[in-house]
PDB file of C-alpha atoms in Angstrom:
ATOM      1  CA  TYR A  14      -5.418  11.882   3.157  1.00  0.00           C
ATOM      2  CA  MET A  15      -4.645  11.353  -0.490  1.00  0.00           C
ATOM      3  CA  VAL A  16      -7.036  10.693  -3.344  1.00  0.00           C
ATOM      4  CA  VAL A  17      -6.797   7.898  -5.868  1.00  0.00           C
ATOM      5  CA  HIS A  18      -9.117   8.254  -8.848  1.00  0.00           C
ATOM      6  CA  MET A  19      -9.776   5.767 -11.648  1.00  0.00           C
ATOM      7  CA  ARG A  20     -12.109   5.766 -14.663  1.00  0.00           C
ATOM      8  CA  PHE A  21     -12.772   2.257 -15.964  1.00  0.00           C
ATOM      9  CA  LEU A  22     -15.302   3.235 -18.663  1.00  0.00           C
ATOM     10  CA  ASN A  23     -17.368   0.005 -18.443  1.00  0.00           C
ATOM     11  CA  LEU A  24     -14.335  -2.311 -18.538  1.00  0.00           C
ATOM     12  CA  LEU A  25     -15.520  -3.940 -15.303  1.00  0.00           C
ATOM     13  CA  GLY A  26     -19.155  -4.148 -16.439  1.00  0.00           C
ATOM     14  CA  ASP A  27     -20.602  -1.273 -14.400  1.00  0.00           C
ATOM     15  CA  LYS A  28     -22.373   0.383 -17.364  1.00  0.00           C
ATOM     16  CA  VAL A  29     -22.243   3.948 -16.044  1.00  0.00           C
ATOM     17  CA  GLU A  30     -21.089   5.226 -19.435  1.00  0.00           C
ATOM     18  CA  THR A  31     -22.415   4.916 -22.928  1.00  0.00           C
ATOM     19  CA  ASP A  32     -20.801   2.045 -24.840  1.00  0.00           C
ATOM     20  CA  ILE A  33     -17.249   3.392 -24.753  1.00  0.00           C
ATOM     21  CA  ASN A  34     -15.480   0.118 -23.946  1.00  0.00           C
ATOM     22  CA  PRO A  35     -16.523  -3.487 -24.209  1.00  0.00           C
ATOM     23  CA  GLU A  36     -16.744  -5.316 -20.894  1.00  0.00           C
ATOM     24  CA  LEU A  37     -13.634  -7.362 -20.190  1.00  0.00           C
ATOM     25  CA  SER A  38     -13.656 -11.121 -19.633  1.00  0.00           C
ATOM     26  CA  ALA A  39     -13.770 -12.268 -16.002  1.00  0.00           C
ATOM     27  CA  GLU A  40     -10.040 -13.063 -16.093  1.00  0.00           C
ATOM     28  CA  ASP A  41      -9.108  -9.689 -17.603  1.00  0.00           C
ATOM     29  CA  LYS A  42     -11.310  -7.843 -15.078  1.00  0.00           C
ATOM     30  CA  GLN A  43      -9.551  -9.610 -12.228  1.00  0.00           C
ATOM     31  CA  GLU A  44      -6.113  -8.820 -13.676  1.00  0.00           C
ATOM     32  CA  LEU A  45      -6.951  -5.119 -14.148  1.00  0.00           C
ATOM     33  CA  MET A  46      -8.307  -4.837 -10.591  1.00  0.00           C
ATOM     34  CA  ILE A  47      -5.188  -6.558  -9.218  1.00  0.00           C
ATOM     35  CA  GLN A  48      -2.936  -4.125 -11.130  1.00  0.00           C
ATOM     36  CA  CYS A  49      -4.892  -1.049 -10.032  1.00  0.00           C
ATOM     37  CA  TYR A  50      -5.147  -2.123  -6.412  1.00  0.00           C
ATOM     38  CA  GLY A  51      -1.448  -3.048  -6.402  1.00  0.00           C
ATOM     39  CA  LYS A  52      -0.574   0.514  -7.429  1.00  0.00           C
ATOM     40  CA  MET A  53      -2.910   1.888  -4.725  1.00  0.00           C
ATOM     41  CA  GLU A  54      -1.268  -0.370  -2.150  1.00  0.00           C
ATOM     42  CA  GLU A  55       2.167   0.879  -3.208  1.00  0.00           C
ATOM     43  CA  LEU A  56       1.038   4.513  -2.830  1.00  0.00           C
ATOM     44  CA  MET A  57      -0.476   3.790   0.595  1.00  0.00           C
ATOM     45  CA  ARG A  58       2.718   2.084   1.748  1.00  0.00           C
ATOM     46  CA  LYS A  59       4.893   5.015   0.616  1.00  0.00           C
ATOM     47  CA  SER A  60       2.724   7.778   2.059  1.00  0.00           C
ATOM     48  CA  GLY A  61       1.196   6.315   5.217  1.00  0.00           C
ATOM     49  CA  LEU A  62      -1.912   8.388   4.439  1.00  0.00           C
ATOM     50  CA  ARG A  63      -5.501   7.240   4.321  1.00  0.00           C
ATOM     51  CA  VAL A  64      -6.967   7.021   0.837  1.00  0.00           C
ATOM     52  CA  MET A  65     -10.122   8.488  -0.555  1.00  0.00           C
ATOM     53  CA  LEU A  66     -11.024   6.371  -3.573  1.00  0.00           C
ATOM     54  CA  ALA A  67     -13.047   7.939  -6.374  1.00  0.00           C
ATOM     55  CA  SER A  68     -14.034   5.750  -9.311  1.00  0.00           C
ATOM     56  CA  ASP A  69     -16.754   5.173 -11.871  1.00  0.00           C
ATOM     57  CA  SER A  70     -16.778   1.470 -10.949  1.00  0.00           C
ATOM     58  CA  MET A  71     -18.642   0.134  -7.942  1.00  0.00           C
ATOM     59  CA  THR A  72     -17.086  -3.232  -8.809  1.00  0.00           C
ATOM     60  CA  PHE A  73     -13.610  -1.835  -8.170  1.00  0.00           C
ATOM     61  CA  ILE A  74     -14.742   0.216  -5.181  1.00  0.00           C
ATOM     62  CA  HIS A  75     -16.076  -2.923  -3.437  1.00  0.00           C
ATOM     63  CA  TYR A  76     -12.926  -4.840  -4.411  1.00  0.00           C
ATOM     64  CA  ALA A  77     -10.614  -2.195  -2.903  1.00  0.00           C
ATOM     65  CA  VAL A  78     -12.630  -1.325   0.216  1.00  0.00           C
ATOM     66  CA  ASN A  79     -12.789  -4.998   1.192  1.00  0.00           C
ATOM     67  CA  ARG A  80      -8.980  -5.161   1.142  1.00  0.00           C
ATOM     68  CA  SER A  81      -7.988  -2.209   3.321  1.00  0.00           C
ATOM     69  CA  PRO A  82      -9.570  -0.241   6.182  1.00  0.00           C
ATOM     70  CA  ARG A  83      -7.474   2.766   5.081  1.00  0.00           C
ATOM     71  CA  ILE A  84      -9.670   3.299   2.007  1.00  0.00           C
ATOM     72  CA  TYR A  85     -12.626   5.695   2.238  1.00  0.00           C
ATOM     73  CA  VAL A  86     -15.350   6.166  -0.367  1.00  0.00           C
ATOM     74  CA  VAL A  87     -18.004   8.881  -0.248  1.00  0.00           C
ATOM     75  CA  PRO A  88     -21.275   6.966   0.145  1.00  0.00           C
ATOM     76  CA  GLY A  89     -23.697   6.987  -2.766  1.00  0.00           C
ATOM     77  CA  ARG A  90     -24.303   5.667  -6.247  1.00  0.00           C
ATOM     78  CA  VAL A  91     -21.717   6.233  -8.941  1.00  0.00           C
ATOM     79  CA  LYS A  92     -23.143   8.260 -11.814  1.00  0.00           C
ATOM     80  CA  HIS A  93     -21.539  10.164 -14.631  1.00  0.00           C
ATOM     81  CA  ILE A  94     -23.259  13.530 -14.881  1.00  0.00           C
ATOM     82  CA  ASP A  95     -22.752  13.798 -18.669  1.00  0.00           C
ATOM     83  CA  THR A  96     -24.157  10.389 -19.567  1.00  0.00           C
ATOM     84  CA  ALA A  97     -26.622   9.531 -16.791  1.00  0.00           C
ATOM     85  CA  GLY A  98     -29.585  11.205 -18.495  1.00  0.00           C
ATOM     86  CA  THR A  99     -31.127  12.261 -15.209  1.00  0.00           C
ATOM     87  CA  THR A 100     -29.513  12.294 -11.813  1.00  0.00           C
ATOM     88  CA  SER A 101     -31.075  12.700  -8.410  1.00  0.00           C
ATOM     89  CA  ASP A 102     -29.998  15.327  -5.906  1.00  0.00           C
ATOM     90  CA  ASP A 103     -28.242  12.545  -3.958  1.00  0.00           C
ATOM     91  CA  ASP A 104     -26.309  11.480  -7.080  1.00  0.00           C
ATOM     92  CA  ASN A 105     -25.246  15.059  -7.718  1.00  0.00           C
ATOM     93  CA  LEU A 106     -24.340  15.616  -4.061  1.00  0.00           C
ATOM     94  CA  LYS A 107     -21.949  12.643  -4.137  1.00  0.00           C
ATOM     95  CA  MET A 108     -20.171  14.077  -7.185  1.00  0.00           C
ATOM     96  CA  PHE A 109     -19.839  17.516  -5.565  1.00  0.00           C
ATOM     97  CA  VAL A 110     -18.612  16.072  -2.249  1.00  0.00           C
ATOM     98  CA  ASP A 111     -16.060  13.947  -4.140  1.00  0.00           C
ATOM     99  CA  TYR A 112     -14.914  17.070  -5.997  1.00  0.00           C
ATOM    100  CA  HIS A 113     -14.584  19.102  -2.773  1.00  0.00           C
ATOM    101  CA  LEU A 114     -12.663  16.356  -0.973  1.00  0.00           C
ATOM    102  CA  ILE A 115     -10.332  15.941  -3.941  1.00  0.00           C
ATOM    103  CA  ALA A 116      -9.582  19.681  -3.803  1.00  0.00           C
ATOM    104  CA  SER A 117      -8.677  19.360  -0.102  1.00  0.00           C
ATOM    105  CA  ALA A 118      -6.390  16.306  -0.292  1.00  0.00           C
ATOM    106  CA  GLU A 119      -2.652  16.348   0.304  1.00  0.00           C
ATOM    107  CA  LYS A 120      -1.962  14.504  -2.948  1.00  0.00           C
ATOM    108  CA  VAL A 121      -4.151  13.415  -5.875  1.00  0.00           C
ATOM    109  CA  TYR A 122      -3.433  10.482  -8.176  1.00  0.00           C
ATOM    110  CA  ASN A 123      -5.200   9.383 -11.338  1.00  0.00           C
ATOM    111  CA  ILE A 124      -4.313   5.764 -12.082  1.00  0.00           C
ATOM    112  CA  VAL A 125      -4.747   4.721 -15.711  1.00  0.00           C
ATOM    113  CA  GLY A 126      -4.492   1.151 -16.990  1.00  0.00           C
ATOM    114  CA  LYS A 127      -5.113  -0.301 -20.440  1.00  0.00           C
ATOM    115  CA  GLY A 128      -8.457   0.940 -21.789  1.00  0.00           C
ATOM    116  CA  MET A 129      -8.996   3.317 -18.837  1.00  0.00           C
ATOM    117  CA  TRP A 130      -9.475   7.071 -19.179  1.00  0.00           C
ATOM    118  CA  PRO A 131      -6.911   9.699 -18.068  1.00  0.00           C
ATOM    119  CA  SER A 132      -9.637  11.695 -16.387  1.00  0.00           C
ATOM    120  CA  ALA A 133      -9.737  15.392 -15.605  1.00  0.00           C
ATOM    121  CA  PHE A 134     -12.345  14.808 -12.846  1.00  0.00           C
ATOM    122  CA  SER A 135      -9.539  14.575 -10.280  1.00  0.00           C
ATOM    123  CA  GLU A 136      -7.101  16.868 -12.054  1.00  0.00           C
ATOM    124  CA  TYR A 137      -9.239  20.020 -11.961  1.00  0.00           C
ATOM    125  CA  PRO A 138     -10.162  19.985  -8.261  1.00  0.00           C
ATOM    126  CA  ALA A 139      -6.488  19.336  -7.470  1.00  0.00           C
ATOM    127  CA  MET A 140      -5.694  22.522  -9.411  1.00  0.00           C
ATOM    128  CA  VAL A 141      -8.499  24.412  -7.639  1.00  0.00           C
ATOM    129  CA  GLY A 142      -7.153  23.299  -4.259  1.00  0.00           C
ATOM    130  CA  ASN A 143      -3.558  23.937  -5.327  1.00  0.00           C
ATOM    131  CA  GLU A 144      -2.812  20.290  -4.514  1.00  0.00           C
ATOM    132  CA  SER A 145      -0.227  18.019  -6.069  1.00  0.00           C
ATOM    133  CA  PHE A 146      -1.600  15.918  -8.953  1.00  0.00           C
ATOM    134  CA  GLU A 147       0.034  12.949 -10.626  1.00  0.00           C
ATOM    135  CA  ARG A 148      -1.251  10.697 -13.390  1.00  0.00           C
ATOM    136  CA  ILE A 149       0.184   7.190 -13.202  1.00  0.00           C
ATOM    137  CA  PHE A 150       0.013   4.843 -16.192  1.00  0.00           C
ATOM    138  CA  ILE A 151       0.259   1.164 -15.336  1.00  0.00           C
TER     139      ILE A 151
END
């Protein structure tokens, strides 16, 4: 499997971060999700691999999972450990499982669109696992 990771930083209205970005309009949200999913679809087509999706946006996760059975998401609530205030053991477990699975993937991608964050959350476990990492700007 490969990993695709995206940090939307509240652009889609998920509010898992402090006020880093304003929420996009409904039209702009849809356009950003179409662009991001289009890039994921291209990567899936080229590789033939299943995809583990890691994201700070449940909005995008639901959008993507409903479009392809090849996309896997570790179950649980999306939280950002630095800004969540308090996190439960289940919240923390999801983050650690994501991290471990990223480190074990064949290839790791971080997709970054306008206003999104070029995150190190997927970059560091790729380095730990000696896996290929690529940041793609769309």
